[in-house]
């Protein structure tokens, strides 16, 4: 079956760094996405990894290891507006479906 | 960039009535549209996948007669919740992928459905 695991909640202070881990076991793999979702809003795209390694994009970086079924999203220089849910999603082979993890709620405190 | 417009953003309807939700891709051709529902503080649950001009493929446990999906053109897909009941109250989001070089998925802004 499909299984995508990520922690439920993480708390960090403004200016700090937080790393959100995601492990997956899926029937197919064609890339991994990270999305940010604020309450009551649709997800917004953060990053995409299909090859092993680190992708850096400003304050956000994402890492993938396909052999380990593992990814992380690194948020640096945390700001209050970064308080949100972060969703890990794996692109399935069939129809290109995205399988989502349950999301990690990040709480940034002053 | 790719934009998907979803309407309405909020709707309240009476039990037993039907509600239609629209998603339009504004600047690209959405060859595939995905429909999700999301309960509070939960992740997105895929309901169905639709390709333009074809019948939708529903996920296990999703009633196709209750959640009617139409993807008649490359820019428009609709989800109709028929004979809505309070348990259908949820946040519904569409996501599109298509031509234009963008390998990702563009989400609509979501529809908050409340059935009273």
PDB file of C-alpha atoms in Angstrom, chain A residues 6 15-16 24 26-28 31-32 35 37 41 43 48 52 57-58 63 72-73 87 97 99 101 105-106 110:
ATOM      1  CA  UNK A   6       5.726  13.002   8.437  1.00  0.00           C
ATOM      2  CA  UNK A  15      14.959  33.095  13.113  1.00  0.00           C
ATOM      3  CA  UNK A  16      15.663  29.424  13.796  1.00  0.00           C
ATOM      4  CA  UNK A  24       7.516   7.163   1.926  1.00  0.00           C
ATOM      5  CA  UNK A  26       4.701   3.925  -2.555  1.00  0.00           C
ATOM      6  CA  UNK A  27       3.996   1.616  -5.458  1.00  0.00           C
ATOM      7  CA  UNK A  28       5.561   4.053  -7.893  1.00  0.00           C
ATOM      8  CA  UNK A  31       9.048  12.789  -7.946  1.00  0.00           C
ATOM      9  CA  UNK A  32       8.369  14.291  -4.550  1.00  0.00           C
ATOM     10  CA  UNK A  35       3.640  22.233  -0.395  1.00  0.00           C
ATOM     11  CA  UNK A  37      -0.812  25.260   3.247  1.00  0.00           C
ATOM     12  CA  UNK A  41      -6.366  27.974   1.837  1.00  0.00           C
ATOM     13  CA  UNK A  43      -1.614  24.371  -0.972  1.00  0.00           C
ATOM     14  CA  UNK A  48      10.121  19.356  -6.342  1.00  0.00           C
ATOM     15  CA  UNK A  52      18.779  12.431  -5.230  1.00  0.00           C
ATOM     16  CA  UNK A  57      15.460  27.844  -3.099  1.00  0.00           C
ATOM     17  CA  UNK A  58      16.032  30.865  -0.945  1.00  0.00           C
ATOM     18  CA  UNK A  63      16.519  16.876   0.001  1.00  0.00           C
ATOM     19  CA  UNK A  72      13.269  16.555   4.172  1.00  0.00           C
ATOM     20  CA  UNK A  73      12.259  20.170   3.872  1.00  0.00           C
ATOM     21  CA  UNK A  87       2.643  18.665   3.007  1.00  0.00           C
ATOM     22  CA  UNK A  97      -1.511  11.078  -9.020  1.00  0.00           C
ATOM     23  CA  UNK A  99      -0.260  10.887  -2.690  1.00  0.00           C
ATOM     24  CA  UNK A 101       1.210  12.805   3.718  1.00  0.00           C
ATOM     25  CA  UNK A 105       1.965  21.784  11.368  1.00  0.00           C
ATOM     26  CA  UNK A 106       4.840  24.183  11.990  1.00  0.00           C
ATOM     27  CA  UNK A 110       8.389  34.924  18.804  1.00  0.00           C
TER      28      UNK A 110
END
